[in-house]
Short mmCIF file of C-alpha atoms in Angstrom, two decimals:
data_model
loop_
_atom_site.label_atom_id
_atom_site.label_comp_id
_atom_site.label_asym_id
_atom_site.label_seq_id
_atom_site.Cartn_x
_atom_site.Cartn_y
_atom_site.Cartn_z
CA MET A 20 -96.68 -17.94 -65.13
CA ARG A 21 -96.46 -19.31 -61.62
CA LYS A 22 -98.39 -17.39 -58.94
CA PRO A 23 -96.21 -15.95 -56.08
CA VAL A 24 -96.74 -17.81 -52.81
CA VAL A 25 -97.37 -14.52 -51.00
CA ASP A 26 -99.63 -11.84 -52.19
CA TYR A 27 -97.45 -8.63 -51.49
CA ARG A 28 -100.12 -6.57 -52.85
CA GLN A 29 -101.39 -6.92 -49.35
CA PHE A 30 -98.29 -5.71 -47.65
CA ARG A 31 -98.53 -2.72 -45.43
CA LEU A 32 -96.02 -1.22 -42.93
CA SER A 33 -98.53 -2.05 -40.24
CA LYS A 34 -98.21 -5.81 -41.05
CA TRP A 35 -94.38 -5.60 -40.87
CA ASN A 36 -94.41 -8.09 -38.00
CA ASP A 37 -97.09 -10.32 -39.50
CA PRO A 38 -95.71 -13.80 -40.04
CA THR A 39 -96.70 -13.67 -43.65
CA PHE A 40 -94.51 -10.70 -44.35
CA SER A 41 -91.84 -10.90 -41.59
CA HIS A 42 -89.22 -12.06 -44.13
CA VAL A 43 -89.35 -8.77 -45.82
CA LYS A 44 -87.31 -7.28 -42.98
CA LEU A 45 -84.41 -9.24 -43.93
CA LEU A 46 -83.91 -6.90 -47.03
CA LEU A 47 -82.88 -4.11 -44.43
CA GLY A 48 -79.40 -6.07 -44.32
CA TRP A 49 -78.65 -4.38 -47.63
CA VAL A 50 -79.20 -1.06 -46.05
CA GLY A 51 -76.62 -1.80 -43.38
CA TYR A 52 -74.18 -3.15 -46.01
CA PHE A 53 -74.28 -0.16 -48.22
CA VAL A 54 -73.65 2.13 -45.13
CA MET A 55 -70.68 0.03 -44.10
CA TYR A 56 -69.46 -0.10 -47.68
CA ILE A 57 -69.57 3.73 -48.00
CA LEU A 58 -67.86 4.21 -44.61
CA THR A 59 -65.11 1.55 -45.34
CA GLU A 60 -64.43 2.89 -48.78
CA ASN A 61 -64.27 6.62 -47.71
CA LEU A 62 -62.56 6.31 -44.16
CA ILE A 63 -59.79 3.80 -44.81
CA PRO A 64 -57.27 5.10 -47.10
CA ALA A 65 -55.55 2.78 -49.64
CA GLU A 66 -52.12 3.60 -48.03
CA ARG A 67 -53.33 1.90 -44.79
CA CYS A 68 -54.31 -1.24 -46.70
CA THR A 69 -52.30 -4.37 -46.89
CA PRO A 70 -51.89 -5.74 -50.42
CA VAL A 71 -53.30 -9.31 -50.98
CA HIS A 72 -51.06 -11.30 -53.38
CA CYS A 73 -50.00 -14.74 -54.26
CA ALA A 74 -47.77 -16.22 -56.91
CA LEU A 75 -50.67 -17.77 -58.85
CA ASP A 76 -52.07 -14.16 -59.49
CA ASP A 77 -49.08 -13.48 -61.66
CA LYS A 78 -49.78 -16.51 -63.84
CA ILE A 79 -53.41 -15.53 -64.30
CA PRO A 80 -53.79 -13.41 -67.54
CA PHE A 81 -55.90 -10.43 -67.90
CA CYS A 82 -58.92 -11.50 -69.93
CA GLU A 83 -61.68 -8.86 -70.67
CA ILE A 84 -64.31 -11.53 -71.73
CA PHE A 85 -64.74 -12.34 -68.10
CA LEU A 86 -66.24 -8.85 -67.71
CA ILE A 87 -69.49 -10.43 -68.93
CA PRO A 88 -70.05 -12.76 -65.83
CA TYR A 89 -68.54 -10.20 -63.40
CA VAL A 90 -71.04 -7.67 -64.35
CA GLY A 91 -73.78 -10.32 -64.83
CA TRP A 92 -73.30 -11.15 -61.31
CA TYR A 93 -75.40 -8.30 -60.27
CA LEU A 94 -78.35 -9.60 -62.24
CA PHE A 95 -77.67 -12.99 -60.71
CA VAL A 96 -77.97 -11.83 -57.14
CA ILE A 97 -81.11 -9.73 -57.75
CA GLY A 98 -82.75 -12.41 -59.95
CA SER A 99 -82.11 -15.16 -57.49
CA LEU A 100 -83.40 -13.12 -54.45
CA LEU A 101 -86.49 -12.06 -56.36
CA TYR A 102 -87.17 -15.79 -57.44
CA PHE A 103 -87.04 -17.02 -53.82
CA PHE A 104 -88.87 -13.92 -52.60
CA LEU A 105 -91.88 -14.68 -54.87
CA TYR A 106 -91.88 -18.53 -55.01
CA HIS A 107 -90.11 -19.88 -51.97
CA VAL A 108 -89.93 -17.84 -48.80
CA GLU A 109 -87.96 -20.46 -46.72
CA ASN A 110 -85.17 -20.29 -49.29
CA PHE A 111 -85.24 -16.60 -49.56
CA LYS A 112 -84.77 -16.35 -46.07
CA ARG A 113 -81.91 -18.74 -46.02
CA LEU A 114 -80.16 -16.90 -49.05
CA GLN A 115 -80.74 -13.55 -47.38
CA ILE A 116 -79.31 -14.64 -43.95
CA PHE A 117 -76.41 -16.25 -45.86
CA ILE A 118 -75.64 -12.83 -47.54
CA ILE A 119 -76.10 -10.93 -44.42
CA VAL A 120 -73.53 -13.31 -42.57
CA THR A 121 -71.12 -12.97 -45.48
CA GLN A 122 -71.48 -9.15 -45.44
CA VAL A 123 -70.90 -8.72 -41.59
CA VAL A 124 -67.88 -10.92 -41.62
CA ALA A 125 -66.37 -9.25 -44.61
CA MET A 126 -67.05 -5.73 -43.45
CA ALA A 127 -65.49 -6.73 -40.04
CA ILE A 128 -62.30 -8.17 -41.60
CA TYR A 129 -62.04 -4.97 -43.90
CA VAL A 130 -62.01 -2.82 -40.73
CA ILE A 131 -59.75 -5.05 -38.59
CA PHE A 132 -57.45 -5.84 -41.66
CA PRO A 133 -57.77 -3.36 -44.35
CA ASN A 134 -56.69 -4.83 -47.43
CA ARG A 135 -56.40 -4.04 -51.20
CA GLN A 136 -55.08 -5.64 -54.39
CA ASP A 137 -52.56 -3.94 -56.82
CA LEU A 138 -52.97 -6.43 -59.67
CA ARG A 139 -54.74 -4.09 -62.11
CA PRO A 140 -52.75 -3.53 -65.29
CA LEU A 141 -51.50 -0.04 -65.84
CA ASP A 142 -52.31 -0.10 -69.39
CA LEU A 143 -55.11 -2.52 -70.75
CA PRO A 144 -53.55 -4.85 -73.47
CA ARG A 145 -56.22 -4.20 -76.00
CA ASP A 146 -58.84 -1.61 -76.91
CA ASN A 147 -62.20 -2.87 -77.42
CA PHE A 148 -65.82 -2.57 -76.03
CA LEU A 149 -65.08 -4.81 -73.14
CA THR A 150 -61.76 -3.34 -72.15
CA GLN A 151 -63.54 0.04 -71.97
CA GLY A 152 -66.01 -1.56 -69.96
CA VAL A 153 -63.25 -2.79 -67.52
CA ALA A 154 -61.72 0.81 -67.55
CA PHE A 155 -65.20 2.11 -66.63
CA LEU A 156 -65.32 -0.63 -63.85
CA TYR A 157 -62.04 0.45 -62.54
CA SER A 158 -62.98 4.03 -62.31
CA PHE A 159 -65.61 3.72 -59.76
CA ASP A 160 -64.88 0.31 -58.00
CA THR A 161 -61.84 0.75 -55.89
CA ASN A 162 -59.34 -1.68 -55.33
CA THR A 163 -59.79 -1.71 -51.59
CA GLY A 164 -61.76 -4.04 -49.32
CA VAL A 165 -61.22 -7.05 -51.46
CA CYS A 166 -60.62 -10.05 -49.20
CA PRO A 167 -62.81 -12.03 -48.92
CA SER A 168 -64.54 -11.69 -52.21
CA LEU A 169 -68.13 -10.96 -51.86
CA HIS A 170 -68.70 -11.63 -55.58
CA CYS A 171 -67.55 -15.26 -54.90
CA ALA A 172 -69.38 -15.55 -51.47
CA TYR A 173 -72.79 -14.50 -52.90
CA SER A 174 -72.41 -16.73 -55.92
CA ILE A 175 -71.55 -19.71 -53.75
CA GLY A 176 -74.48 -19.00 -51.46
CA ILE A 177 -76.92 -18.64 -54.38
CA THR A 178 -75.63 -22.05 -55.62
CA SER A 179 -76.02 -23.64 -52.08
CA ILE A 180 -79.74 -22.54 -52.00
CA PHE A 181 -80.57 -23.48 -55.58
CA LEU A 182 -79.27 -26.75 -54.95
CA LYS A 183 -81.83 -27.17 -52.08
CA GLU A 184 -84.64 -25.84 -54.34
CA LYS A 185 -87.03 -28.77 -55.32
CA GLN A 186 -88.95 -26.58 -57.77
CA VAL A 187 -86.37 -26.09 -60.28
CA GLY A 188 -84.85 -28.68 -62.60
CA TRP A 189 -81.35 -29.97 -62.98
CA TRP A 190 -80.64 -27.78 -65.90
CA VAL A 191 -81.27 -24.79 -63.96
CA LYS A 192 -79.02 -26.00 -61.05
CA THR A 193 -76.38 -26.98 -63.60
CA GLY A 194 -76.55 -23.38 -65.01
CA VAL A 195 -76.27 -21.85 -61.66
CA ILE A 196 -73.20 -24.02 -60.73
CA VAL A 197 -71.55 -22.97 -64.17
CA PHE A 198 -72.30 -19.33 -63.69
CA THR A 199 -70.98 -19.33 -60.32
CA VAL A 200 -67.72 -20.83 -61.43
CA LEU A 201 -67.44 -18.31 -64.20
CA VAL A 202 -68.21 -15.46 -61.67
CA CYS A 203 -65.40 -16.82 -59.33
CA LEU A 204 -62.98 -17.03 -62.39
CA SER A 205 -64.00 -13.42 -63.43
CA THR A 206 -62.83 -11.81 -60.28
CA MET A 207 -59.46 -13.02 -61.02
CA PHE A 208 -59.23 -12.63 -64.81
CA ILE A 209 -60.17 -9.00 -64.83
CA LYS A 210 -57.77 -8.35 -62.02
CA GLN A 211 -60.47 -7.26 -59.51
CA HIS A 212 -59.32 -10.02 -56.92
CA SER A 213 -56.64 -12.23 -55.94
CA PHE A 214 -56.85 -15.92 -55.80
CA LEU A 215 -56.43 -15.50 -52.10
CA ASP A 216 -59.60 -13.44 -51.91
CA PHE A 217 -61.54 -16.56 -53.43
CA LEU A 218 -59.90 -18.83 -50.79
CA ALA A 219 -60.72 -16.41 -47.98
CA ALA A 220 -64.37 -16.57 -49.04
CA LEU A 221 -64.78 -20.28 -48.67
CA PRO A 222 -64.50 -20.41 -44.78
CA VAL A 223 -66.81 -17.34 -44.77
CA CYS A 224 -69.22 -19.26 -46.91
CA LEU A 225 -69.04 -22.30 -44.67
CA LEU A 226 -69.90 -20.20 -41.56
CA ALA A 227 -72.91 -18.47 -43.50
CA GLU A 228 -73.87 -22.01 -44.51
CA ILE A 229 -74.03 -23.38 -40.88
CA ILE A 230 -75.83 -20.14 -39.63
CA ALA A 231 -78.29 -19.92 -42.59
CA CYS A 232 -79.05 -23.61 -43.30
CA GLY A 233 -78.39 -25.41 -40.05
CA GLY A 234 -81.94 -26.33 -39.80
CA TYR A 235 -82.14 -27.77 -43.33
CA TRP A 236 -79.27 -29.97 -42.72
CA LYS A 237 -80.42 -31.08 -39.39
CA THR A 238 -83.78 -32.08 -40.96
CA TYR A 239 -81.88 -33.77 -43.99
CA ARG A 240 -79.83 -35.95 -41.54
CA THR A 241 -82.95 -36.96 -39.62
CA LYS A 242 -84.68 -37.89 -42.83
CA ARG A 243 -81.71 -39.95 -44.03
CA GLN A 244 -81.41 -41.70 -40.59
CA SER A 245 -85.04 -42.54 -40.62
CA ALA A 246 -85.02 -43.96 -44.26
CA ALA A 247 -81.92 -46.07 -43.40
CA GLY A 248 -83.30 -47.37 -39.99
#
């Protein structure tokens, strides 16, 4: 088993600003996100939200099997953050900053342009364990604040950082890419998001990539130029 690059057993609040542990503060971004999530979910009624819809949404069938990657996404996010937290602090910083940027932009959009989707079927077409799971998901995960899709944005961010990770093999990177594709598809096939929510996530991800990984790409270009010259 690999040894963590930081001995977190030595962490104390008094060491909050110590360079060894300063990256831990980035986790506070989740506190801000959950506060904003609760506020937007409870203070912006669905009637004030603009429906997000396109013609392609009507051609995408409901398919409950996609509940698996949709729910698996939660472990995907936690597991990825934990991996980098333990084994590559610099990439943890990049991923957490990427996530914070997407959270801030998405929440600003939800406030400025309240939106929702009306794609959920009134009656699920089948009765099985997965459709029951979808019904349970619908019961607590509202159909407001959907554009851009954070499911898609976080997954794209995780893929971006894993592709920069030198300590994992090609098979891990391939698996991450495949799972990210499945997550993005799952948002549409279980009718949690419009295709437009996925499209809206792309420019948000580009902005997050520039902010979180601008230094990486600058170093990468410099090395390429040095090798070529």
